[in-house]
Amino acid sequence: MTTNDITLRDIYQARRRIVGTVTKTPLVESQALSELAGARVRIKLENLQVTGSFKLRGASNKIMSLTDKERERGVITVSSGNHGRAVAYISQKLGVRAVIVISEPVPENKRQSIRKLGAELIVGGKDYDQALIFADRLKEERGLTMVHAFDDPQVIAGQGTIGLELIEDFPEIDTAIVPLSGGGLISGIALCLKSIHPAIRVIGVSMERGPAMVESLKAGKIVEILEEPTLADALAGGLNLDNAYTFRMAGEYMDETVLVSEEEIAAGMAFALEEHHLVLEGGGAVGIAALLYEKVEKAGERIAIVASGGNVSTPVLLEVMARQQNRNG
Ligand SMILES: *Cc1c(COP(=O)(O)O)cnc(C)c1O
């Protein structure tokens, strides 16, 4: 491992900061997946995290690290939904003003939960990259601090606290399967796990429709991707053309990447509900989908899958379930 700007120490400090705010989520055995994979498979339930996704970890660590002056001025972020909700939640708790800039595809259920938390919600463009440009301008105008959804050391360290919990609950883990979009989640977890035991494999899973990190790593540079509608809306969006951390970290740490189709994501959601009575959003179910469809090349023997979020609207969940029932006859 080469030297990095972010270290295991930052992750422990993040935990000290956020321990009273975030939940230590359960890690549950999956008998069905264990049988299927011929391995011990456990699922990390970040769908049960406060605000319904892991994003509260990084957002809290970032906002709790700001100076008093920065807190007084307020924060701004660009989000595909879950990060915005996390920023709105912790900001309300700390009495910090928050502006959440979203793009047009962000689903209504996620917009509502952000508004309910008292944040200012602005639609800044038709896709993530446009919304980011809009937010950068507003940040300058109003003197706000940007709380980036993934490309920020404090955010990455916050997401890395999942790695600490995995090691504590499952010390013999040899593989982590992690949903991948901008790469903050996987960078934090991989930094943590590989600092403790370098042989642990870390596998990133994205959707076939617009996998920004996978395409960028293939090209050897950040590429702009076309945002397409996907069940895994939390994984949609670009990497940030001036990406400073996650492109390098994900490239260095990831041992394998896997892509899953819309049908596979739907099957992952249905499996989570039927087998485990877990409500997962599409982005939260890609790891299960990857294992279900045996898409992981070297899956190991002691596997943890991160189920990253559960913020799916009821109509979408019902539609997915109905489609799966029809398919299974
Ligand atoms: C944000 C998000 C991800 C991806 O995290 P990155 O740090 O952008 O890679 C995965 N799942 C859910 C539910 C998310 O909200």
mmCIF file of C-alpha atoms and ligand atoms in Angstrom:
data_model
loop_
_atom_site.group_PDB
_atom_site.id
_atom_site.type_symbol
_atom_site.label_atom_id
_atom_site.label_comp_id
_atom_site.label_asym_id
_atom_site.label_seq_id
_atom_site.Cartn_x
_atom_site.Cartn_y
_atom_site.Cartn_z
ATOM 1 C CA MET A 1 0.000 0.000 0.000
ATOM 2 C CA THR A 2 1.419 3.414 -0.865
ATOM 3 C CA THR A 3 1.109 6.354 1.489
ATOM 4 C CA ASN A 4 -2.160 8.131 1.507
ATOM 5 C CA ASP A 5 -3.585 11.409 2.693
ATOM 6 C CA ILE A 6 -6.148 9.481 4.700
ATOM 7 C CA THR A 7 -5.169 6.837 7.238
ATOM 8 C CA LEU A 8 -6.718 4.355 9.635
ATOM 9 C CA ARG A 9 -6.217 6.963 12.340
ATOM 10 C CA ASP A 10 -8.624 9.314 10.543
ATOM 11 C CA ILE A 11 -11.199 6.532 10.554
ATOM 12 C CA TYR A 12 -10.831 6.002 14.312
ATOM 13 C CA GLN A 13 -11.116 9.752 14.843
ATOM 14 C CA ALA A 14 -14.231 9.776 12.699
ATOM 15 C CA ARG A 15 -15.722 7.105 14.905
ATOM 16 C CA ARG A 16 -14.983 9.129 18.064
ATOM 17 C CA ARG A 17 -16.760 12.081 16.483
ATOM 18 C CA ILE A 18 -19.867 10.339 15.132
ATOM 19 C CA VAL A 19 -20.398 7.519 17.612
ATOM 20 C CA GLY A 20 -23.307 9.258 19.353
ATOM 21 C CA THR A 21 -24.998 10.168 16.080
ATOM 22 C CA VAL A 22 -24.842 7.060 13.907
ATOM 23 C CA THR A 23 -26.009 3.537 14.630
ATOM 24 C CA LYS A 24 -23.716 0.558 14.761
ATOM 25 C CA THR A 25 -25.659 -1.529 12.261
ATOM 26 C CA PRO A 26 -26.195 -5.301 12.524
ATOM 27 C CA LEU A 27 -24.252 -7.832 10.481
ATOM 28 C CA VAL A 28 -26.560 -10.776 9.795
ATOM 29 C CA GLU A 29 -25.875 -14.265 8.494
ATOM 30 C CA SER A 30 -27.474 -15.141 5.146
ATOM 31 C CA GLN A 31 -28.095 -18.858 5.050
ATOM 32 C CA ALA A 32 -29.492 -18.715 1.555
ATOM 33 C CA LEU A 33 -26.522 -16.814 0.119
ATOM 34 C CA SER A 34 -24.086 -18.926 2.109
ATOM 35 C CA GLU A 35 -25.480 -22.096 0.550
ATOM 36 C CA LEU A 36 -25.490 -20.573 -2.882
ATOM 37 C CA ALA A 37 -21.931 -19.282 -2.680
ATOM 38 C CA GLY A 38 -20.521 -22.219 -0.715
ATOM 39 C CA ALA A 39 -19.113 -19.690 1.743
ATOM 40 C CA ARG A 40 -20.085 -17.871 4.906
ATOM 41 C CA VAL A 41 -21.994 -14.807 3.801
ATOM 42 C CA ARG A 42 -23.123 -11.985 6.042
ATOM 43 C CA ILE A 43 -24.984 -8.803 5.213
ATOM 44 C CA LYS A 44 -24.178 -5.421 6.786
ATOM 45 C CA LEU A 45 -27.490 -3.635 7.260
ATOM 46 C CA GLU A 46 -26.850 0.027 6.476
ATOM 47 C CA ASN A 47 -30.475 0.211 5.360
ATOM 48 C CA LEU A 48 -31.134 0.322 9.119
ATOM 49 C CA GLN A 49 -28.792 3.283 9.576
ATOM 50 C CA VAL A 50 -30.387 6.541 10.717
ATOM 51 C CA THR A 51 -31.668 8.286 7.499
ATOM 52 C CA GLY A 52 -31.821 4.890 5.781
ATOM 53 C CA SER A 53 -28.308 4.770 4.312
ATOM 54 C CA PHE A 54 -24.636 4.803 5.329
ATOM 55 C CA LYS A 55 -24.295 8.389 4.065
ATOM 56 C CA LEU A 56 -24.895 9.761 7.567
ATOM 57 C CA ARG A 57 -21.470 8.506 8.635
ATOM 58 C CA GLY A 58 -19.464 10.646 6.229
ATOM 59 C CA ALA A 59 -21.781 13.654 6.324
ATOM 60 C CA SER A 60 -21.687 13.737 10.130
ATOM 61 C CA ASN A 61 -17.920 13.402 10.296
ATOM 62 C CA LYS A 62 -17.480 16.254 7.820
ATOM 63 C CA ILE A 63 -19.951 18.684 9.376
ATOM 64 C CA MET A 64 -18.808 17.919 12.937
ATOM 65 C CA SER A 65 -15.229 18.751 11.862
ATOM 66 C CA LEU A 66 -16.081 22.244 10.601
ATOM 67 C CA THR A 67 -14.974 25.378 12.452
ATOM 68 C CA ASP A 68 -17.581 27.449 14.316
ATOM 69 C CA LYS A 69 -17.328 30.080 11.605
ATOM 70 C CA GLU A 70 -17.973 27.576 8.831
ATOM 71 C CA ARG A 71 -20.941 26.159 10.735
ATOM 72 C CA GLU A 72 -22.398 29.639 11.157
ATOM 73 C CA ARG A 73 -22.276 30.275 7.403
ATOM 74 C CA GLY A 74 -23.849 26.963 6.512
ATOM 75 C CA VAL A 75 -23.200 24.058 4.170
ATOM 76 C CA ILE A 76 -24.147 23.085 0.642
ATOM 77 C CA THR A 77 -24.107 19.766 -1.140
ATOM 78 C CA VAL A 78 -25.036 18.028 -4.360
ATOM 79 C CA SER A 79 -26.760 14.730 -3.942
ATOM 80 C CA SER A 80 -28.635 11.945 -5.668
ATOM 81 C CA GLY A 81 -30.817 11.853 -2.531
ATOM 82 C CA ASN A 82 -29.342 9.850 0.309
ATOM 83 C CA HIS A 83 -26.375 12.124 0.954
ATOM 84 C CA GLY A 84 -28.685 15.157 0.869
ATOM 85 C CA ARG A 85 -30.937 13.571 3.440
ATOM 86 C CA ALA A 86 -27.970 12.772 5.678
ATOM 87 C CA VAL A 87 -26.596 16.316 5.397
ATOM 88 C CA ALA A 88 -30.056 17.757 6.115
ATOM 89 C CA TYR A 89 -30.464 15.504 9.151
ATOM 90 C CA ILE A 90 -27.139 16.251 10.823
ATOM 91 C CA SER A 91 -27.378 19.953 9.938
ATOM 92 C CA GLN A 92 -30.762 20.216 11.600
ATOM 93 C CA LYS A 93 -29.401 18.446 14.652
ATOM 94 C CA LEU A 94 -26.437 20.818 14.919
ATOM 95 C CA GLY A 95 -28.371 23.961 13.968
ATOM 96 C CA VAL A 96 -26.437 24.460 10.716
ATOM 97 C CA ARG A 97 -28.161 25.900 7.624
ATOM 98 C CA ALA A 98 -28.077 23.434 4.728
ATOM 99 C CA VAL A 99 -28.681 23.841 0.994
ATOM 100 C CA ILE A 100 -29.197 20.576 -0.904
ATOM 101 C CA VAL A 101 -28.813 20.760 -4.680
ATOM 102 C CA ILE A 102 -30.268 17.815 -6.583
ATOM 103 C CA SER A 103 -30.640 16.914 -10.259
ATOM 104 C CA GLU A 104 -33.904 16.233 -12.050
ATOM 105 C CA PRO A 105 -33.886 12.404 -11.778
ATOM 106 C CA VAL A 106 -33.871 12.369 -7.948
ATOM 107 C CA PRO A 107 -37.057 10.510 -6.875
ATOM 108 C CA GLU A 108 -39.860 12.310 -5.064
ATOM 109 C CA ASN A 109 -39.639 10.198 -1.877
ATOM 110 C CA LYS A 110 -36.042 11.340 -1.412
ATOM 111 C CA ARG A 111 -36.948 14.998 -2.086
ATOM 112 C CA GLN A 112 -39.672 14.894 0.527
ATOM 113 C CA SER A 113 -37.483 13.474 3.235
ATOM 114 C CA ILE A 114 -34.920 16.249 2.615
ATOM 115 C CA ARG A 115 -37.564 18.999 2.796
ATOM 116 C CA LYS A 116 -39.002 17.537 5.978
ATOM 117 C CA LEU A 117 -35.646 18.025 7.670
ATOM 118 C CA GLY A 118 -35.793 21.765 7.080
ATOM 119 C CA ALA A 119 -33.108 22.019 4.395
ATOM 120 C CA GLU A 120 -33.376 24.260 1.345
ATOM 121 C CA LEU A 121 -33.861 21.988 -1.690
ATOM 122 C CA ILE A 122 -32.872 23.290 -5.141
ATOM 123 C CA VAL A 123 -32.997 21.440 -8.482
ATOM 124 C CA GLY A 124 -29.695 22.566 -10.032
ATOM 125 C CA GLY A 125 -29.673 20.790 -13.406
ATOM 126 C CA LYS A 126 -30.660 17.793 -15.447
ATOM 127 C CA ASP A 127 -27.812 15.589 -14.207
ATOM 128 C CA TYR A 128 -25.319 15.344 -11.369
ATOM 129 C CA ASP A 129 -22.492 17.188 -13.145
ATOM 130 C CA GLN A 130 -24.757 20.146 -14.004
ATOM 131 C CA ALA A 131 -26.038 20.302 -10.448
ATOM 132 C CA LEU A 132 -22.447 20.360 -9.205
ATOM 133 C CA ILE A 133 -21.585 23.388 -11.370
ATOM 134 C CA PHE A 134 -24.684 25.168 -10.096
ATOM 135 C CA ALA A 135 -23.817 24.362 -6.484
ATOM 136 C CA ASP A 136 -20.222 25.558 -6.832
ATOM 137 C CA ARG A 137 -21.500 28.954 -7.951
ATOM 138 C CA LEU A 138 -24.008 29.204 -5.105
ATOM 139 C CA LYS A 139 -21.339 28.140 -2.622
ATOM 140 C CA GLU A 140 -19.160 31.108 -3.673
ATOM 141 C CA GLU A 141 -22.064 33.565 -3.646
ATOM 142 C CA ARG A 142 -23.219 32.621 -0.148
ATOM 143 C CA GLY A 143 -19.890 31.655 1.452
ATOM 144 C CA LEU A 144 -21.067 28.112 2.178
ATOM 145 C CA THR A 145 -18.908 25.039 2.796
ATOM 146 C CA MET A 146 -19.225 22.180 0.318
ATOM 147 C CA VAL A 147 -19.960 18.794 1.844
ATOM 148 C CA HIS A 148 -19.065 16.580 -1.091
ATOM 149 C CA ALA A 149 -20.918 13.267 -1.328
ATOM 150 C CA PHE A 150 -17.750 11.200 -1.794
ATOM 151 C CA ASP A 151 -14.587 13.096 -2.775
ATOM 152 C CA ASP A 152 -13.637 14.458 0.645
ATOM 153 C CA PRO A 153 -11.207 13.035 3.254
ATOM 154 C CA GLN A 154 -13.636 13.472 6.173
ATOM 155 C CA VAL A 155 -16.467 11.897 4.228
ATOM 156 C CA ILE A 156 -14.295 8.945 3.185
ATOM 157 C CA ALA A 157 -13.067 8.471 6.774
ATOM 158 C CA GLY A 158 -16.665 8.535 8.017
ATOM 159 C CA GLN A 159 -17.752 5.843 5.553
ATOM 160 C CA GLY A 160 -14.643 3.893 6.625
ATOM 161 C CA THR A 161 -16.146 3.381 10.087
ATOM 162 C CA ILE A 162 -18.157 0.571 8.459
ATOM 163 C CA GLY A 163 -14.823 -1.209 8.008
ATOM 164 C CA LEU A 164 -14.135 -0.996 11.750
ATOM 165 C CA GLU A 165 -17.515 -2.541 12.521
ATOM 166 C CA LEU A 166 -16.919 -5.323 9.974
ATOM 167 C CA ILE A 167 -13.570 -6.214 11.540
ATOM 168 C CA GLU A 168 -15.055 -6.188 15.036
ATOM 169 C CA ASP A 169 -18.072 -8.361 14.206
ATOM 170 C CA PHE A 170 -16.402 -10.576 11.603
ATOM 171 C CA PRO A 171 -12.643 -10.575 12.302
ATOM 172 C CA GLU A 172 -12.043 -13.474 9.933
ATOM 173 C CA ILE A 173 -13.591 -11.676 6.924
ATOM 174 C CA ASP A 174 -11.710 -12.295 3.666
ATOM 175 C CA THR A 175 -13.940 -10.478 1.149
ATOM 176 C CA ALA A 176 -16.062 -7.321 1.246
ATOM 177 C CA ILE A 177 -18.603 -6.717 -1.506
ATOM 178 C CA VAL A 178 -19.459 -3.022 -1.681
ATOM 179 C CA PRO A 179 -21.790 -0.910 -3.855
ATOM 180 C CA LEU A 180 -19.780 1.534 -5.973
ATOM 181 C CA SER A 181 -20.681 4.936 -7.364
ATOM 182 C CA GLY A 182 -18.413 7.918 -6.599
ATOM 183 C CA GLY A 183 -16.273 5.599 -4.512
ATOM 184 C CA GLY A 184 -16.333 7.237 -1.063
ATOM 185 C CA LEU A 185 -17.889 4.172 0.519
ATOM 186 C CA ILE A 186 -15.486 1.667 -0.990
ATOM 187 C CA SER A 187 -12.421 3.894 -0.469
ATOM 188 C CA GLY A 188 -13.156 4.232 3.248
ATOM 189 C CA ILE A 189 -13.971 0.570 3.796
ATOM 190 C CA ALA A 190 -11.010 -0.670 1.743
ATOM 191 C CA LEU A 191 -8.572 1.705 3.446
ATOM 192 C CA CYS A 192 -9.766 0.434 6.808
ATOM 193 C CA LEU A 193 -9.781 -3.291 6.020
ATOM 194 C CA LYS A 194 -6.515 -3.313 4.076
ATOM 195 C CA SER A 195 -4.710 -1.267 6.719
ATOM 196 C CA ILE A 196 -5.626 -3.988 9.191
ATOM 197 C CA HIS A 197 -5.175 -6.980 6.897
ATOM 198 C CA PRO A 198 -3.927 -6.289 3.356
ATOM 199 C CA ALA A 199 -5.103 -9.655 1.986
ATOM 200 C CA ILE A 200 -8.803 -8.871 2.468
ATOM 201 C CA ARG A 201 -10.315 -8.512 -0.991
ATOM 202 C CA VAL A 202 -12.607 -5.626 -1.778
ATOM 203 C CA ILE A 203 -15.042 -5.902 -4.655
ATOM 204 C CA GLY A 204 -16.983 -2.969 -6.090
ATOM 205 C CA VAL A 205 -20.410 -3.426 -7.659
ATOM 206 C CA SER A 206 -22.048 -0.892 -10.002
ATOM 207 C CA MET A 207 -25.014 -1.013 -12.342
ATOM 208 C CA GLU A 208 -24.528 -1.574 -16.072
ATOM 209 C CA ARG A 209 -26.352 1.701 -16.773
ATOM 210 C CA GLY A 210 -23.784 4.456 -16.336
ATOM 211 C CA PRO A 211 -21.014 3.013 -14.116
ATOM 212 C CA ALA A 212 -18.842 6.144 -13.861
ATOM 213 C CA MET A 213 -15.990 4.711 -11.786
ATOM 214 C CA VAL A 214 -15.668 1.501 -13.783
ATOM 215 C CA GLU A 215 -15.612 3.412 -17.094
ATOM 216 C CA SER A 216 -13.118 5.939 -15.749
ATOM 217 C CA LEU A 217 -10.744 3.299 -14.402
ATOM 218 C CA LYS A 218 -10.910 1.528 -17.752
ATOM 219 C CA ALA A 219 -10.042 4.759 -19.565
ATOM 220 C CA GLY A 220 -7.310 5.646 -17.072
ATOM 221 C CA LYS A 221 -8.902 9.056 -16.512
ATOM 222 C CA ILE A 222 -12.172 10.558 -15.357
ATOM 223 C CA VAL A 223 -14.726 10.240 -18.143
ATOM 224 C CA GLU A 224 -18.153 11.801 -18.330
ATOM 225 C CA ILE A 225 -20.897 9.251 -18.580
ATOM 226 C CA LEU A 226 -24.451 9.484 -19.773
ATOM 227 C CA GLU A 227 -26.858 9.227 -16.858
ATOM 228 C CA GLU A 228 -29.552 6.679 -17.624
ATOM 229 C CA PRO A 229 -32.601 5.810 -15.546
ATOM 230 C CA THR A 230 -31.815 2.926 -13.208
ATOM 231 C CA LEU A 231 -33.333 1.141 -10.234
ATOM 232 C CA ALA A 232 -30.052 1.896 -8.479
ATOM 233 C CA ASP A 233 -30.669 5.668 -8.518
ATOM 234 C CA ALA A 234 -28.309 6.137 -5.561
ATOM 235 C CA LEU A 235 -25.439 4.946 -7.749
ATOM 236 C CA ALA A 236 -26.111 7.323 -10.646
ATOM 237 C CA GLY A 237 -23.914 10.326 -11.389
ATOM 238 C CA GLY A 238 -20.415 11.296 -12.456
ATOM 239 C CA LEU A 239 -17.116 11.290 -10.592
ATOM 240 C CA ASN A 240 -16.311 14.982 -10.580
ATOM 241 C CA LEU A 241 -13.877 16.059 -13.295
ATOM 242 C CA ASP A 242 -11.410 17.371 -10.707
ATOM 243 C CA ASN A 243 -11.668 14.270 -8.500
ATOM 244 C CA ALA A 244 -8.889 14.399 -5.903
ATOM 245 C CA TYR A 245 -9.282 11.228 -3.808
ATOM 246 C CA THR A 246 -11.690 8.481 -4.734
ATOM 247 C CA PHE A 247 -10.554 7.831 -8.312
ATOM 248 C CA ARG A 248 -7.029 7.189 -7.080
ATOM 249 C CA MET A 249 -8.064 5.304 -3.938
ATOM 250 C CA ALA A 250 -10.649 3.077 -5.610
ATOM 251 C CA GLY A 251 -8.172 2.303 -8.396
ATOM 252 C CA GLU A 252 -5.505 1.381 -5.883
ATOM 253 C CA TYR A 253 -7.645 -0.652 -3.488
ATOM 254 C CA MET A 254 -10.312 -2.438 -5.488
ATOM 255 C CA ASP A 255 -9.473 -6.025 -6.361
ATOM 256 C CA GLU A 256 -12.379 -6.582 -8.723
ATOM 257 C CA THR A 257 -15.377 -4.748 -10.144
ATOM 258 C CA VAL A 258 -18.699 -6.268 -11.125
ATOM 259 C CA LEU A 259 -21.585 -4.834 -13.145
ATOM 260 C CA VAL A 260 -25.209 -5.871 -12.613
ATOM 261 C CA SER A 261 -28.206 -5.425 -14.905
ATOM 262 C CA GLU A 262 -31.552 -3.865 -13.984
ATOM 263 C CA GLU A 263 -33.122 -7.327 -13.805
ATOM 264 C CA GLU A 264 -30.412 -8.564 -11.496
ATOM 265 C CA ILE A 265 -30.843 -5.541 -9.230
ATOM 266 C CA ALA A 266 -34.589 -6.197 -9.060
ATOM 267 C CA ALA A 267 -33.906 -9.839 -8.208
ATOM 268 C CA GLY A 268 -31.513 -8.709 -5.463
ATOM 269 C CA MET A 269 -34.209 -6.476 -3.951
ATOM 270 C CA ALA A 270 -36.787 -9.266 -4.132
ATOM 271 C CA PHE A 271 -34.357 -11.752 -2.590
ATOM 272 C CA ALA A 272 -33.632 -9.372 0.306
ATOM 273 C CA LEU A 273 -37.338 -8.946 1.015
ATOM 274 C CA GLU A 274 -38.348 -12.583 0.647
ATOM 275 C CA GLU A 275 -35.373 -14.251 2.324
ATOM 276 C CA HIS A 276 -34.544 -11.675 4.970
ATOM 277 C CA HIS A 277 -37.551 -9.348 5.184
ATOM 278 C CA LEU A 278 -35.244 -6.502 4.342
ATOM 279 C CA VAL A 279 -36.364 -3.511 2.322
ATOM 280 C CA LEU A 280 -33.426 -2.456 0.148
ATOM 281 C CA GLU A 281 -33.298 0.204 -2.525
ATOM 282 C CA GLY A 282 -31.708 -0.772 -5.843
ATOM 283 C CA GLY A 283 -28.315 0.701 -4.958
ATOM 284 C CA GLY A 284 -28.395 -1.159 -1.661
ATOM 285 C CA ALA A 285 -29.082 -4.515 -3.330
ATOM 286 C CA VAL A 286 -26.346 -4.625 -5.990
ATOM 287 C CA GLY A 287 -23.977 -6.627 -3.761
ATOM 288 C CA ILE A 288 -26.587 -9.303 -3.164
ATOM 289 C CA ALA A 289 -27.356 -9.303 -6.900
ATOM 290 C CA ALA A 290 -23.681 -9.824 -7.732
ATOM 291 C CA LEU A 291 -23.488 -12.884 -5.507
ATOM 292 C CA LEU A 292 -26.915 -14.262 -6.532
ATOM 293 C CA TYR A 293 -25.886 -14.254 -10.196
ATOM 294 C CA GLU A 294 -22.412 -15.590 -9.427
ATOM 295 C CA LYS A 295 -20.786 -12.582 -11.016
ATOM 296 C CA VAL A 296 -17.953 -12.307 -8.525
ATOM 297 C CA GLU A 297 -14.912 -14.098 -9.874
ATOM 298 C CA LYS A 298 -13.014 -14.647 -6.626
ATOM 299 C CA ALA A 299 -15.556 -14.430 -3.859
ATOM 300 C CA GLY A 300 -13.604 -15.956 -0.974
ATOM 301 C CA GLU A 301 -14.940 -17.986 1.939
ATOM 302 C CA ARG A 302 -15.959 -15.397 4.520
ATOM 303 C CA ILE A 303 -17.852 -12.683 2.749
ATOM 304 C CA ALA A 304 -19.541 -9.512 3.950
ATOM 305 C CA ILE A 305 -21.941 -7.736 1.618
ATOM 306 C CA VAL A 306 -22.689 -4.106 2.390
ATOM 307 C CA ALA A 307 -26.422 -3.432 1.940
ATOM 308 C CA SER A 308 -25.888 0.311 1.664
ATOM 309 C CA GLY A 309 -29.420 1.738 1.814
ATOM 310 C CA GLY A 310 -33.135 1.118 1.988
ATOM 311 C CA ASN A 311 -34.732 4.326 0.734
ATOM 312 C CA VAL A 312 -36.991 2.914 -1.947
ATOM 313 C CA SER A 313 -40.503 4.267 -2.417
ATOM 314 C CA THR A 314 -43.370 1.865 -1.772
ATOM 315 C CA PRO A 315 -44.721 2.006 -5.368
ATOM 316 C CA VAL A 316 -41.310 1.135 -6.825
ATOM 317 C CA LEU A 317 -40.836 -1.710 -4.342
ATOM 318 C CA LEU A 318 -44.312 -3.106 -5.093
ATOM 319 C CA GLU A 319 -43.667 -2.911 -8.820
ATOM 320 C CA VAL A 320 -40.353 -4.736 -8.475
ATOM 321 C CA MET A 321 -41.977 -7.436 -6.352
ATOM 322 C CA ALA A 322 -44.880 -7.878 -8.771
ATOM 323 C CA ARG A 323 -42.501 -8.226 -11.716
ATOM 324 C CA GLN A 324 -40.382 -10.795 -9.880
ATOM 325 C CA GLN A 325 -43.475 -12.829 -8.938
ATOM 326 C CA ASN A 326 -44.576 -12.895 -12.589
ATOM 327 C CA ARG A 327 -41.129 -13.937 -13.726
ATOM 328 C CA ASN A 328 -41.048 -16.771 -11.201
ATOM 329 C CA GLY A 329 -44.458 -17.963 -12.429
HETATM 330 C C1 LIG B 1 -24.201 6.896 -2.196
HETATM 331 C C2 LIG B 1 -24.632 5.498 -2.196
HETATM 332 C C3 LIG B 1 -23.802 4.462 -2.675
HETATM 333 C C4 LIG B 1 -22.463 4.717 -3.328
HETATM 334 O O1 LIG B 1 -21.518 5.378 -2.515
HETATM 335 P P1 LIG B 1 -20.264 6.083 -3.157
HETATM 336 O O2 LIG B 1 -19.469 6.589 -2.025
HETATM 337 O O3 LIG B 1 -20.769 7.190 -4.041
HETATM 338 O O4 LIG B 1 -19.535 5.057 -3.970
HETATM 339 C C5 LIG B 1 -24.253 3.159 -2.577
HETATM 340 N N1 LIG B 1 -25.471 2.869 -2.065
HETATM 341 C C6 LIG B 1 -26.289 3.826 -1.593
HETATM 342 C C7 LIG B 1 -27.613 3.421 -1.044
HETATM 343 C C8 LIG B 1 -25.897 5.179 -1.633
HETATM 344 O O5 LIG B 1 -26.741 6.104 -1.160
#
